[in-house]
Short mmCIF file of C-alpha atoms in Angstrom, two decimals:
data_model
loop_
_atom_site.label_atom_id
_atom_site.label_comp_id
_atom_site.label_asym_id
_atom_site.label_seq_id
_atom_site.Cartn_x
_atom_site.Cartn_y
_atom_site.Cartn_z
CA MET O 105 -219.16 -49.53 -14.71
CA SER O 106 -216.17 -47.74 -14.80
CA ASP O 107 -215.85 -44.45 -16.57
CA ASP O 108 -213.09 -45.34 -19.21
CA SER O 109 -216.15 -48.56 -19.55
CA PRO O 110 -217.94 -47.86 -23.27
CA ARG O 111 -221.55 -47.97 -22.48
CA TYR O 112 -222.49 -48.43 -26.19
CA GLN O 113 -220.71 -51.03 -28.18
CA PHE O 114 -220.16 -52.15 -31.51
CA TYR O 115 -221.64 -55.42 -32.93
CA GLN O 116 -221.46 -57.47 -35.95
CA ALA O 117 -224.46 -58.34 -37.47
CA ASP O 118 -223.93 -61.06 -40.55
CA PHE O 119 -226.74 -60.45 -42.96
CA ILE O 120 -226.47 -60.59 -46.16
CA PRO O 121 -229.52 -59.68 -48.08
CA PRO O 122 -231.19 -62.07 -50.87
CA PRO O 123 -231.17 -63.20 -53.48
CA LEU O 124 -226.62 -63.29 -52.96
CA ASP O 125 -225.06 -65.45 -50.15
CA LYS O 126 -222.86 -64.69 -47.91
CA ARG O 127 -219.91 -66.65 -49.08
CA ILE O 128 -219.47 -64.48 -52.57
CA ALA O 129 -218.82 -61.52 -50.43
CA THR O 130 -218.25 -60.46 -46.72
CA VAL O 131 -217.49 -57.56 -44.74
CA GLU O 132 -216.27 -57.55 -41.65
CA ILE O 133 -216.30 -54.61 -39.70
CA TRP O 134 -214.78 -53.72 -36.16
CA PRO O 135 -214.25 -50.59 -34.05
CA THR O 136 -210.79 -50.40 -33.15
CA ALA O 137 -211.22 -47.74 -29.92
CA ASN O 138 -214.15 -46.82 -27.77
CA HIS O 139 -213.95 -42.92 -27.19
CA ALA O 140 -215.42 -41.02 -23.98
CA ASP O 141 -217.66 -39.45 -25.68
CA GLY O 142 -219.32 -42.61 -26.97
CA GLU O 143 -217.82 -42.34 -30.28
CA PHE O 144 -216.11 -45.39 -31.75
CA GLU O 145 -213.98 -46.01 -34.74
CA ILE O 146 -214.51 -48.55 -37.03
CA ARG O 147 -211.72 -50.71 -39.63
CA MET O 148 -212.85 -52.16 -42.85
CA ASN O 149 -211.84 -55.68 -44.41
CA ALA O 150 -214.15 -55.92 -47.40
CA SER O 151 -213.16 -58.97 -49.67
CA PHE O 152 -214.82 -60.80 -53.01
CA GLY O 153 -214.55 -63.97 -55.18
CA VAL O 154 -216.19 -66.75 -56.93
CA ASP O 155 -219.53 -68.09 -56.12
CA ILE O 156 -222.33 -70.11 -58.33
CA VAL O 157 -225.58 -68.34 -59.52
CA ALA O 158 -228.43 -71.13 -59.98
CA LEU O 159 -230.37 -69.83 -63.02
CA ARG O 160 -234.22 -71.13 -62.98
CA THR O 161 -235.42 -70.56 -66.11
CA GLY O 162 -239.15 -72.79 -66.88
CA SER O 163 -236.76 -74.45 -69.37
CA GLY O 164 -233.56 -75.65 -67.05
CA ASP O 165 -232.17 -74.83 -64.50
CA VAL O 166 -228.26 -73.17 -65.08
CA GLU O 167 -226.20 -72.67 -63.16
CA VAL O 168 -223.29 -69.84 -63.65
CA GLU O 169 -219.83 -69.54 -62.01
CA ILE O 170 -219.46 -66.23 -61.79
CA GLU O 171 -216.31 -63.81 -60.93
CA ILE O 172 -216.68 -60.61 -58.82
CA ARG O 173 -213.57 -58.72 -59.79
CA GLN O 174 -214.42 -55.03 -58.22
CA ALA O 175 -216.80 -53.56 -55.99
CA GLU O 176 -217.74 -50.39 -54.16
CA VAL O 177 -218.54 -50.27 -50.52
CA VAL O 178 -220.07 -47.87 -48.96
CA LEU O 179 -220.89 -47.48 -45.13
CA LYS O 180 -224.54 -45.77 -44.88
CA GLU O 181 -225.97 -43.72 -41.89
CA HIS O 182 -228.95 -45.48 -40.51
CA GLY O 183 -229.99 -43.37 -37.33
CA CYS O 184 -225.95 -42.85 -37.17
CA LEU O 185 -223.77 -40.37 -37.37
CA LEU O 186 -221.20 -40.89 -39.87
CA GLN O 187 -217.85 -39.27 -40.41
CA HIS O 188 -214.01 -39.77 -41.50
CA GLY O 189 -210.94 -40.10 -39.85
CA HIS O 190 -207.99 -37.85 -40.77
CA HIS O 191 -206.43 -41.97 -42.67
CA TYR O 192 -208.29 -42.25 -45.85
CA TYR O 193 -205.68 -43.78 -48.54
CA GLU O 194 -207.74 -45.78 -51.63
CA TYR O 195 -204.82 -46.97 -54.53
CA PHE O 196 -207.27 -48.54 -56.83
CA SER O 197 -208.12 -47.13 -60.05
CA PRO O 198 -212.54 -47.14 -60.00
CA ARG O 199 -211.94 -48.79 -63.62
CA PRO O 200 -209.91 -51.50 -65.54
CA ILE O 201 -207.04 -49.75 -66.67
CA GLU O 202 -206.72 -49.99 -70.58
CA LYS O 203 -204.31 -51.31 -72.77
CA ARG O 204 -202.77 -49.35 -75.05
CA TYR O 205 -199.38 -49.74 -76.79
CA ILE O 206 -196.72 -47.25 -75.66
CA GLU O 207 -192.85 -46.94 -76.09
CA GLU O 208 -191.73 -48.82 -72.62
CA ALA O 209 -191.99 -45.54 -69.55
CA ASN O 210 -191.94 -44.77 -66.19
CA THR O 211 -194.17 -42.55 -64.98
CA GLU O 212 -194.67 -40.99 -61.54
CA ARG O 213 -197.44 -38.68 -60.23
CA GLU O 214 -196.98 -36.41 -56.91
CA GLY O 215 -200.17 -37.31 -54.69
CA SER O 216 -202.80 -34.86 -53.85
CA LEU O 217 -204.21 -32.62 -51.40
CA GLY O 218 -207.12 -34.24 -49.80
CA GLN O 219 -209.79 -31.46 -48.69
CA ASP O 220 -208.48 -31.82 -44.60
CA GLY O 221 -205.20 -30.78 -46.24
CA ASN O 222 -204.01 -33.88 -46.35
CA LEU O 223 -200.86 -35.15 -48.69
CA LEU O 224 -202.73 -38.52 -50.54
CA PRO O 225 -199.82 -41.13 -51.66
CA ARG O 226 -197.86 -41.22 -54.82
CA ILE O 227 -199.33 -43.05 -57.39
CA SER O 228 -196.40 -45.42 -60.08
CA VAL O 229 -197.12 -46.33 -62.58
CA ARG O 230 -194.24 -48.93 -64.97
CA GLY O 231 -195.46 -49.76 -68.23
CA VAL O 232 -194.54 -53.07 -68.85
CA LYS O 233 -194.01 -54.69 -72.84
CA LYS O 234 -194.55 -51.49 -74.07
CA GLY O 235 -196.85 -50.29 -71.29
CA LEU O 236 -200.41 -50.79 -69.78
CA LYS O 237 -201.62 -47.25 -69.08
CA SER O 238 -204.55 -45.65 -68.65
CA ALA O 239 -206.26 -43.98 -71.44
CA ALA O 240 -206.61 -40.90 -69.68
CA TRP O 241 -204.10 -39.74 -67.08
CA ASP O 242 -206.07 -37.12 -64.51
CA ASP O 243 -207.37 -37.10 -61.24
CA SER O 244 -210.37 -39.29 -61.64
CA ASP O 245 -208.16 -42.47 -62.76
CA ILE O 246 -206.36 -42.09 -59.76
CA GLY O 247 -209.08 -43.41 -58.04
CA PHE O 248 -209.21 -41.21 -55.42
CA ARG O 249 -212.96 -40.44 -53.90
CA HIS O 250 -213.32 -38.21 -51.80
CA PRO O 251 -213.78 -38.77 -48.28
CA GLU O 252 -217.82 -36.36 -48.06
CA LEU O 253 -218.55 -39.06 -50.60
CA ARG O 254 -218.33 -41.74 -47.86
CA THR O 255 -217.55 -44.21 -49.88
CA VAL O 256 -214.49 -46.33 -50.40
CA ILE O 257 -213.28 -48.30 -54.25
CA VAL O 258 -212.65 -51.13 -53.91
CA GLY O 259 -209.92 -52.69 -56.91
CA ASP O 260 -209.49 -55.71 -58.29
CA TRP O 261 -207.23 -58.38 -56.98
CA ARG O 262 -205.73 -59.80 -59.76
CA LYS O 263 -202.62 -58.69 -61.88
CA GLY O 264 -202.26 -55.64 -63.94
CA SER O 265 -205.12 -53.56 -61.95
CA ALA O 266 -203.74 -51.80 -59.73
CA LEU O 267 -201.88 -48.51 -59.80
CA SER O 268 -199.31 -49.49 -57.36
CA GLY O 269 -198.60 -51.49 -54.50
CA THR O 270 -200.10 -54.83 -53.19
CA PHE O 271 -203.74 -54.41 -52.46
CA PRO O 272 -204.43 -52.99 -49.24
CA ARG O 273 -207.23 -54.57 -47.07
CA THR O 274 -208.20 -52.65 -44.56
CA TYR O 275 -209.50 -48.77 -44.24
CA SER O 276 -209.70 -46.49 -41.20
CA GLY O 277 -210.87 -43.68 -39.95
CA TRP O 278 -214.96 -44.20 -40.01
CA LEU O 279 -216.67 -42.86 -36.98
CA ALA O 280 -219.88 -43.41 -36.08
CA SER O 281 -221.90 -42.09 -33.50
CA ARG O 282 -225.26 -42.60 -31.58
CA SER O 283 -227.67 -40.04 -33.12
CA ASN O 284 -229.28 -39.38 -29.49
CA GLY O 285 -228.52 -41.69 -25.94
CA SER O 286 -232.05 -43.58 -25.92
CA GLU O 287 -232.46 -44.93 -29.55
CA ALA O 288 -229.20 -47.52 -31.19
CA SER O 289 -228.09 -46.95 -34.24
CA GLY O 290 -226.57 -48.67 -37.11
CA VAL O 291 -224.34 -48.49 -39.68
CA LEU O 292 -224.81 -50.51 -42.87
CA ALA O 293 -222.40 -51.49 -45.33
CA LYS O 294 -222.60 -51.67 -49.14
CA LEU O 295 -221.25 -54.11 -51.21
CA ASN O 296 -222.13 -52.58 -54.69
CA VAL O 297 -220.70 -53.63 -58.36
CA ARG O 298 -221.69 -52.83 -61.95
CA LYS O 299 -222.22 -55.20 -64.48
CA ASN O 300 -218.28 -54.58 -66.39
CA TRP O 301 -217.20 -56.22 -62.52
CA ILE O 302 -218.94 -59.64 -62.72
CA GLU O 303 -217.07 -62.07 -64.73
CA ILE O 304 -218.89 -65.01 -65.59
CA ARG O 305 -216.64 -67.55 -65.91
CA ARG O 306 -218.51 -70.59 -66.39
CA VAL O 307 -221.81 -71.98 -67.54
CA GLU O 308 -223.40 -75.26 -66.71
CA VAL O 309 -226.35 -76.85 -66.94
CA GLY O 310 -228.02 -79.49 -64.65
CA ASP O 311 -229.91 -81.67 -66.55
CA ALA O 312 -228.69 -81.69 -70.60
CA LYS O 313 -231.91 -83.66 -71.54
CA THR O 314 -234.20 -79.79 -70.69
CA ALA O 315 -233.87 -77.21 -73.81
CA ILE O 316 -231.29 -75.38 -72.27
CA GLY O 317 -229.30 -78.18 -71.81
CA ARG O 318 -230.08 -79.31 -75.53
CA ALA O 319 -229.41 -75.66 -76.70
CA ILE O 320 -226.57 -75.94 -75.63
CA GLN O 321 -224.58 -79.56 -75.74
CA SER O 322 -226.09 -78.34 -79.75
CA VAL O 323 -223.31 -74.99 -79.36
CA ARG O 324 -220.83 -76.50 -78.22
CA SER O 325 -220.69 -79.14 -80.76
CA LEU O 326 -220.11 -76.84 -83.40
CA SER O 327 -217.20 -75.54 -84.95
CA PRO O 328 -214.81 -73.15 -82.68
CA LYS O 329 -215.80 -70.81 -84.86
CA ARG O 330 -219.48 -71.33 -84.45
CA SER O 331 -219.43 -72.01 -81.51
CA ALA O 332 -217.51 -68.99 -79.92
CA PRO O 333 -219.31 -65.60 -80.39
CA LYS O 334 -222.02 -67.10 -79.56
CA MET O 335 -221.48 -68.63 -76.03
CA GLU O 336 -219.41 -65.46 -75.17
CA LEU O 337 -222.92 -63.16 -76.13
CA PHE O 338 -225.09 -65.74 -74.07
CA SER O 339 -222.44 -64.33 -71.13
CA ASP O 340 -223.03 -61.69 -71.65
CA LEU O 341 -226.68 -62.27 -71.64
CA VAL O 342 -226.48 -63.98 -68.84
CA ARG O 343 -224.40 -61.75 -66.81
CA GLU O 344 -227.22 -59.03 -67.88
CA LEU O 345 -229.79 -60.94 -66.37
CA ILE O 346 -228.32 -61.21 -63.53
CA TYR O 347 -227.05 -57.54 -62.75
CA LEU O 348 -230.81 -56.94 -63.40
CA GLN O 349 -232.30 -58.80 -61.38
CA LEU O 350 -229.51 -57.02 -58.47
CA GLN O 351 -230.17 -54.15 -59.89
CA SER O 352 -230.46 -50.57 -57.35
CA SER O 353 -234.01 -49.07 -57.63
CA ASP O 354 -232.63 -46.10 -57.25
CA GLN O 355 -228.46 -45.99 -59.33
CA LYS O 356 -229.47 -47.58 -62.04
CA ASP O 357 -225.77 -48.55 -62.46
CA LEU O 358 -224.74 -49.75 -59.43
CA ALA O 359 -226.73 -53.62 -58.24
CA THR O 360 -226.29 -54.44 -54.89
CA LEU O 361 -224.20 -57.47 -54.08
CA ALA O 362 -224.29 -57.25 -50.13
CA ALA O 363 -225.00 -55.62 -47.08
CA ALA O 364 -223.62 -56.32 -43.18
CA GLY O 365 -225.15 -53.84 -40.65
CA LEU O 366 -223.43 -52.80 -37.76
CA VAL O 367 -225.74 -51.74 -34.35
CA VAL O 368 -224.74 -49.54 -31.83
CA ALA O 369 -226.53 -51.02 -28.77
CA GLU O 370 -226.30 -50.32 -24.93
CA ARG O 371 -224.91 -53.58 -23.59
CA GLY O 372 -227.29 -56.25 -23.50
CA ALA O 373 -229.88 -54.93 -25.80
CA PHE O 374 -228.89 -56.35 -29.11
CA ARG O 375 -230.45 -57.57 -30.69
CA PRO O 376 -229.02 -60.49 -33.91
CA ILE O 377 -230.07 -60.51 -37.23
CA ALA O 378 -230.02 -64.09 -38.46
CA ALA O 379 -227.53 -64.43 -41.39
CA GLN O 380 -228.50 -66.12 -45.14
CA ALA O 381 -226.38 -68.66 -45.92
CA SER O 382 -228.71 -70.28 -49.36
CA LYS O 383 -227.69 -70.43 -52.47
CA CYS O 384 -228.51 -68.10 -54.42
CA ARG O 385 -231.01 -68.99 -56.54
CA LEU O 386 -233.14 -65.82 -58.89
CA GLU O 387 -235.22 -66.62 -62.17
CA ALA O 388 -234.17 -66.26 -65.75
CA PRO O 389 -237.02 -66.10 -68.68
CA GLY O 390 -236.12 -69.17 -70.50
CA HIS O 391 -237.41 -68.11 -74.19
CA VAL O 392 -234.47 -65.53 -74.40
CA LEU O 393 -231.58 -68.03 -73.71
CA LEU O 394 -232.94 -70.58 -75.88
CA ARG O 395 -233.39 -67.81 -78.28
CA MET O 396 -229.83 -67.04 -77.93
CA LEU O 397 -228.48 -70.02 -77.93
CA ASN O 398 -230.69 -70.49 -81.51
CA ALA O 399 -229.69 -67.42 -82.67
CA PRO O 400 -228.47 -68.59 -87.11
CA ASP O 401 -224.57 -67.85 -88.28
CA GLY O 402 -224.13 -64.28 -88.69
CA ALA O 403 -227.61 -62.72 -86.79
CA GLU O 404 -225.35 -63.79 -82.83
CA ARG O 405 -225.38 -59.46 -82.78
CA ALA O 406 -228.58 -58.94 -83.82
CA THR O 407 -230.51 -61.52 -81.90
CA TYR O 408 -228.45 -60.98 -78.67
CA ASP O 409 -228.98 -56.57 -79.32
CA ALA O 410 -232.60 -57.83 -79.56
CA LEU O 411 -233.29 -59.85 -76.58
CA ILE O 412 -231.33 -57.59 -74.51
CA SER O 413 -233.46 -54.50 -75.90
CA GLU O 414 -236.53 -57.15 -74.83
CA VAL O 415 -235.86 -57.85 -71.53
CA HIS O 416 -234.94 -53.88 -70.48
CA ALA O 417 -237.86 -53.24 -71.99
CA LEU O 418 -240.00 -55.27 -69.64
CA GLN O 419 -237.30 -54.47 -66.42
CA VAL O 420 -238.55 -50.84 -66.66
CA SER O 421 -242.05 -51.79 -67.27
CA GLY O 422 -243.66 -51.51 -63.90
CA GLY O 423 -245.25 -48.42 -63.29
CA SER O 424 -244.42 -46.59 -59.64
CA ASP O 425 -248.73 -46.59 -58.62
CA PHE O 426 -248.72 -50.18 -58.13
CA PHE O 427 -250.10 -50.01 -54.94
CA PRO O 428 -252.06 -52.92 -54.52
CA LEU O 429 -254.49 -53.39 -52.32
CA VAL O 430 -255.41 -56.31 -52.48
CA PRO O 431 -253.51 -59.70 -51.13
CA TYR O 432 -251.07 -61.38 -53.25
CA ALA O 433 -252.34 -64.60 -52.91
CA ARG O 434 -256.73 -63.60 -54.22
CA VAL O 435 -254.86 -61.82 -57.07
CA LEU O 436 -252.34 -65.03 -58.18
CA ASP O 437 -255.39 -67.55 -57.48
CA VAL O 438 -256.64 -64.67 -60.88
CA TYR O 439 -254.28 -65.00 -62.83
CA LEU O 440 -253.49 -69.00 -62.50
CA ARG O 441 -257.56 -69.50 -63.42
CA LEU O 442 -257.80 -66.70 -66.34
CA THR O 443 -254.37 -68.83 -67.54
CA SER O 444 -255.99 -72.40 -66.70
CA LYS O 445 -259.22 -70.99 -68.43
CA PHE O 446 -258.34 -69.56 -71.65
CA GLU O 447 -255.57 -69.61 -74.32
CA ILE O 448 -253.05 -67.00 -73.35
CA GLY O 449 -252.30 -65.18 -77.10
CA ALA O 450 -255.59 -66.93 -79.25
CA GLY O 451 -256.33 -63.31 -79.29
CA ALA O 452 -259.62 -61.32 -77.64
CA ILE O 453 -262.06 -62.66 -75.49
CA ASP O 454 -265.13 -61.86 -74.38
CA ALA O 455 -265.08 -59.42 -70.94
CA ALA O 456 -267.89 -60.58 -69.04
CA LYS O 457 -266.02 -64.26 -69.18
CA VAL O 458 -263.32 -63.26 -67.51
CA LEU O 459 -264.97 -61.58 -65.37
CA GLU O 460 -266.64 -65.15 -64.28
CA TYR O 461 -262.91 -65.43 -62.68
CA CYS O 462 -261.63 -62.28 -62.03
CA ASP O 463 -263.63 -59.54 -59.35
CA LYS O 464 -263.00 -55.92 -60.44
CA LYS O 465 -260.19 -54.87 -57.93
CA SER O 466 -257.54 -58.24 -59.21
CA PHE O 467 -259.16 -56.88 -62.59
CA LEU O 468 -257.27 -53.58 -62.70
CA LEU O 469 -254.35 -54.67 -60.71
CA LEU O 470 -253.72 -57.47 -63.54
CA LYS O 471 -254.34 -55.22 -65.40
CA GLY O 472 -251.62 -51.97 -63.65
CA LEU O 473 -248.96 -55.73 -64.51
CA GLY O 474 -249.53 -55.59 -68.02
CA LEU O 475 -250.74 -59.31 -67.17
CA ILE O 476 -254.78 -58.07 -68.77
CA ARG O 477 -255.25 -55.83 -71.47
CA GLU O 478 -258.35 -54.66 -72.26
CA GLU O 479 -258.62 -54.01 -76.45
CA LYS O 480 -261.92 -53.31 -79.08
CA GLY O 481 -264.36 -56.81 -78.73
CA GLY O 482 -262.53 -57.68 -75.63
CA VAL O 483 -259.61 -58.93 -72.90
CA GLN O 484 -256.18 -60.64 -73.73
CA VAL O 485 -254.68 -62.61 -71.06
CA PHE O 486 -250.46 -62.82 -71.49
CA ASN O 487 -247.97 -64.45 -69.76
CA HIS O 488 -244.59 -61.98 -70.29
CA PHE O 489 -242.57 -65.71 -69.41
CA PRO O 490 -243.92 -68.65 -70.87
CA GLN O 491 -241.34 -70.50 -70.57
CA MET O 492 -240.61 -70.14 -67.27
CA SER O 493 -244.03 -71.70 -64.51
CA THR O 494 -246.50 -69.48 -64.23
CA ILE O 495 -246.63 -68.67 -60.75
CA MET O 496 -241.97 -67.55 -61.79
CA SER O 497 -243.25 -65.82 -64.63
CA PHE O 498 -246.94 -63.39 -61.95
CA GLN O 499 -243.60 -63.12 -59.88
CA ALA O 500 -241.14 -62.35 -61.94
CA ILE O 501 -243.39 -59.35 -62.78
CA VAL O 502 -244.54 -58.23 -59.39
CA ARG O 503 -240.52 -58.21 -58.85
CA ARG O 504 -240.20 -55.25 -61.39
CA GLN O 505 -242.78 -52.89 -59.59
CA LYS O 506 -241.06 -49.45 -58.67
CA THR O 507 -243.38 -50.54 -55.58
CA ILE O 508 -242.08 -53.46 -54.85
CA ALA O 509 -238.30 -52.82 -55.91
CA PHE O 510 -237.75 -49.71 -53.05
CA VAL O 511 -239.35 -51.49 -50.01
CA ASP O 512 -237.55 -54.85 -51.62
CA ASP O 513 -234.86 -52.53 -51.00
CA LEU O 514 -236.12 -51.41 -47.81
CA LEU O 515 -236.17 -54.64 -46.38
CA ARG O 516 -232.31 -55.21 -47.09
CA ASN O 517 -231.48 -52.47 -45.54
CA ASP O 518 -232.88 -53.08 -41.98
CA PRO O 519 -234.95 -56.78 -42.42
CA LEU O 520 -236.84 -55.85 -39.48
CA VAL O 521 -238.54 -52.77 -40.30
CA SER O 522 -242.15 -52.50 -39.36
CA ALA O 523 -245.71 -52.06 -42.06
CA TYR O 524 -245.68 -48.98 -40.19
CA ASP O 525 -242.71 -47.68 -41.22
CA VAL O 526 -242.98 -48.96 -44.72
CA GLY O 527 -246.36 -47.50 -45.07
CA ARG O 528 -244.64 -43.97 -43.99
CA GLU O 529 -241.96 -44.77 -46.45
CA LEU O 530 -243.77 -45.12 -49.85
CA ASN O 531 -245.90 -42.01 -48.49
CA ASP O 532 -243.12 -39.35 -48.26
CA LYS O 533 -241.51 -41.13 -51.64
CA PHE O 534 -244.39 -41.44 -53.76
CA SER O 535 -246.15 -38.91 -52.90
CA LYS O 536 -249.61 -40.70 -51.68
CA GLY O 537 -250.96 -38.24 -49.29
CA TRP O 538 -252.18 -41.49 -46.74
CA LYS O 539 -253.19 -40.44 -43.40
CA GLU O 540 -250.81 -41.58 -40.92
CA SER O 541 -253.21 -43.69 -39.50
CA SER O 542 -253.00 -46.08 -42.40
CA PHE O 543 -249.57 -46.75 -43.00
CA GLN O 544 -249.79 -49.77 -41.02
CA ARG O 545 -252.26 -51.34 -43.77
CA TYR O 546 -250.69 -50.35 -46.78
CA GLY O 547 -247.17 -51.88 -45.03
CA HIS O 548 -248.67 -55.19 -44.71
CA GLN O 549 -250.53 -55.20 -47.88
CA ILE O 550 -247.03 -54.63 -49.44
CA LEU O 551 -244.99 -56.05 -47.43
CA SER O 552 -247.24 -58.89 -48.43
CA TRP O 553 -246.61 -59.42 -52.22
CA VAL O 554 -242.67 -58.16 -51.47
CA ARG O 555 -242.62 -61.85 -49.44
CA PHE O 556 -245.14 -63.48 -52.07
CA GLU O 557 -246.68 -64.65 -49.24
CA GLY O 558 -250.92 -65.07 -48.98
CA THR O 559 -253.27 -68.23 -47.45
CA GLU O 560 -255.67 -70.47 -49.01
CA ALA O 561 -258.29 -68.05 -47.30
CA ASP O 562 -257.22 -64.58 -48.37
CA ALA O 563 -257.10 -66.37 -52.37
CA ARG O 564 -260.90 -68.25 -51.77
CA GLY O 565 -261.77 -64.10 -50.09
CA ARG O 566 -262.25 -63.77 -53.53
CA ARG O 567 -265.76 -62.49 -54.87
CA ILE O 568 -267.03 -63.82 -57.77
CA ARG O 569 -269.22 -61.71 -60.70
CA MET O 570 -273.22 -63.20 -60.86
CA THR O 571 -273.35 -62.88 -64.48
CA GLU O 572 -276.72 -63.57 -66.66
CA GLU O 573 -274.86 -67.14 -67.83
CA ARG O 574 -274.28 -67.60 -63.91
CA VAL O 575 -277.89 -67.07 -63.38
CA LYS O 576 -279.41 -69.79 -66.40
CA LEU O 577 -276.81 -72.11 -64.97
CA LEU O 578 -277.57 -71.64 -61.81
CA THR O 579 -281.79 -71.73 -62.78
CA LYS O 580 -280.67 -75.16 -64.71
CA TYR O 581 -279.53 -77.06 -61.79
CA VAL O 582 -282.15 -75.97 -59.67
CA ALA O 583 -284.55 -76.66 -61.76
CA GLU O 584 -282.93 -80.35 -61.94
CA GLY O 585 -282.78 -81.11 -58.70
CA VAL O 586 -279.06 -80.49 -58.89
CA PRO O 587 -277.69 -81.16 -55.26
CA ILE O 588 -276.42 -77.61 -53.50
CA ASP O 589 -272.82 -78.74 -53.66
CA GLU O 590 -273.07 -79.43 -57.19
CA ILE O 591 -273.73 -77.01 -57.95
CA ALA O 592 -271.12 -74.86 -56.08
CA ALA O 593 -269.14 -76.97 -58.37
CA HIS O 594 -270.09 -76.54 -61.52
CA LEU O 595 -270.16 -72.89 -60.89
CA ASP O 596 -267.02 -73.12 -59.50
CA VAL O 597 -267.35 -70.95 -56.17
CA SER O 598 -268.07 -72.10 -51.80
CA ARG O 599 -271.42 -72.60 -50.59
CA ALA O 600 -271.51 -69.60 -48.89
CA THR O 601 -271.10 -67.60 -51.78
CA LEU O 602 -274.11 -69.29 -53.24
CA TYR O 603 -276.05 -68.30 -50.93
CA SER O 604 -274.43 -64.39 -50.30
CA TRP O 605 -275.60 -63.31 -54.27
CA ARG O 606 -278.81 -63.34 -52.86
CA ARG O 607 -277.51 -60.36 -50.27
CA SER O 608 -275.21 -58.91 -53.30
CA GLU O 609 -275.89 -55.28 -55.83
CA LYS O 610 -276.97 -58.25 -58.40
CA ASN O 611 -280.02 -58.90 -57.25
CA THR O 612 -281.87 -57.42 -59.76
CA VAL O 613 -280.09 -59.79 -62.28
CA ILE O 614 -280.89 -62.39 -60.31
CA SER O 615 -285.01 -61.88 -59.16
CA LYS O 616 -284.79 -62.01 -63.30
CA TYR O 617 -284.78 -65.11 -63.55
CA GLY O 618 -286.12 -65.96 -60.40
CA GLY O 619 -282.84 -67.89 -60.03
CA TRP O 620 -283.26 -67.56 -55.64
CA LYS O 621 -286.49 -68.36 -54.92
CA LEU O 622 -285.76 -71.70 -56.74
CA VAL O 623 -281.83 -72.07 -54.85
CA GLN O 624 -284.06 -71.17 -51.47
CA SER O 625 -286.78 -73.77 -52.00
CA ASN O 626 -283.89 -76.13 -52.47
CA ARG O 627 -281.96 -75.16 -49.55
CA GLU O 628 -285.20 -76.11 -47.57
CA GLU O 629 -284.97 -79.47 -49.16
CA ASP O 630 -281.88 -79.82 -48.14
#
C-alpha cells in the first residue's frame, strides 16, 4: 500500500430505519478527500419528497399521502470524532416565512460573522405583492446554525420559503476521523422533522365498505361548508398520529424521519447493512378517527381537542420502570386469554378467576402496561384500542413504554447493537445498578419485546396457578374416570403441567382435597 493510499475508507450504508421506507427521504454522504492523517471530508446531499403511509386502524386501512416540506439533518457521532471545516453555509429559515401585508420594499442585511471569523453570506428578502416577510427580523430568522451544533437545516424547496437564491443541495466541510486505530468508526446522518413540516396531501381508504371508509364517504357527501372543517381537522389528527409514532423518546419536538449510516472501516473489513425498502406501515386507533369523522356539526373543534388530549395521554402513559423479565410471547398469550375469557369493561372480575389464567409475573407486567387494574372488589381488564385487533392494541401499548422507545432508538442508530450493549445502555440511562454479568440477559429480554419476538414454547411456558376451584374440578373429573388428557384439556393446561402441580407450592391445597391421590392412581391405570 502506497503512502498516499488511505488505509481506511468511507462506505455508505443505506440503512433506513422503520417505519419510514427509503423512498420518502434519502441521504447521500460521500468522501471528497482522503487525508494522510486519517481524516476524511464528507459532502452531504439531502432530498425530500412525497410518499404513501399505510395506517392500520382495525376499522379499515387508510392510505395517507404525506409530503415532507422541510427536515433537519444531524450528523451524529458514533465511535468517531466529528468536526467542521470552514465551508458552512445555510440559506434557509428554520420555519416558514409568515405572511404579513406590508408596503412593498426591498430589504438587505449583511451576513454575520461565524465563530471562525468568516463572513457568512448576505441575505436578501424582496417583497412581492405587498410583501412576504418574516414577522420578526432577527438573527434567529436567518436560519444559520452554528457549526458547533453539528446541525444543518434544509428548507422548503417550494417557492416563497427560501430567503434568497436557489436551494443549495450540498454542504461541505464535515470532517470525520477514527477514534482509535483498531476499531471501525461511523457517522450517522439523521433526518428529523417537526409536525408543521409534514403536510397531508391526500387521504384514501382502500375498502369503502369498512367503518372508516363509510364515514369518509359520508363526510365527503356533505356540502363543502360542512365537510371542509371536518376533513381539515381529520387530516390534522392523522398527521398527529403519524408524528407520534415517529417521535424520538428524548426529543419530543422532533421525529426521526430517516437515517443513513456512514462507516469508516479498514479496507476489506466493511460489513454492509441491509436497506429497508418496504412500504411504511403505522398503526392508529380506529375509534379515534371515527369519532372525528362522526363529530356533530359545530362540535368539530371541541371533538378534535378532546381526541388530541386522549392520544397524547396514551402516548405518555409509558413508564420508565418497564423492564420485562418474562418473554413477550408469554405475556401476550396471557392477555389474549384474559380478553377472550372475560368481557372488557364489564366491571370488576374476581381476582382468583383472573389468576387462573395469569401467572404472577405476567399479571404485574400487564398491570404496569395499564392493561390490568386492581380495584375494590376485583380486577378490570382493559383494551385501549377497541377498534384494533387485540394483538395490535397490545403492541401499540408496548411501543409507548419509555424503555421500549429507548431501545428502539438504539436499534435505529445501530441495527447490529448487541444484547450486552443494550443492557449496559439501559443500566446507564435508567440507573438500574445491574451487575455487568446481567447486561446480556436483560438486553436480550427487552430486545424480544422491541422486536415482538417469541415462540409458542415461550407462551406455553407460563405457570397456571392451582386454585381450590381447579382442585375441585380435578377431583370431580378423576372420580368420574375422565382420561388424564381430557382433564388437562378441560383445565386448559398440558398433561405435564398437571403432573408438575404435585411438586408445586400449592400441594397443601391439593392434599386438602385428596386430588393428587386420585390423579396418581389414574396415572398408574393409564
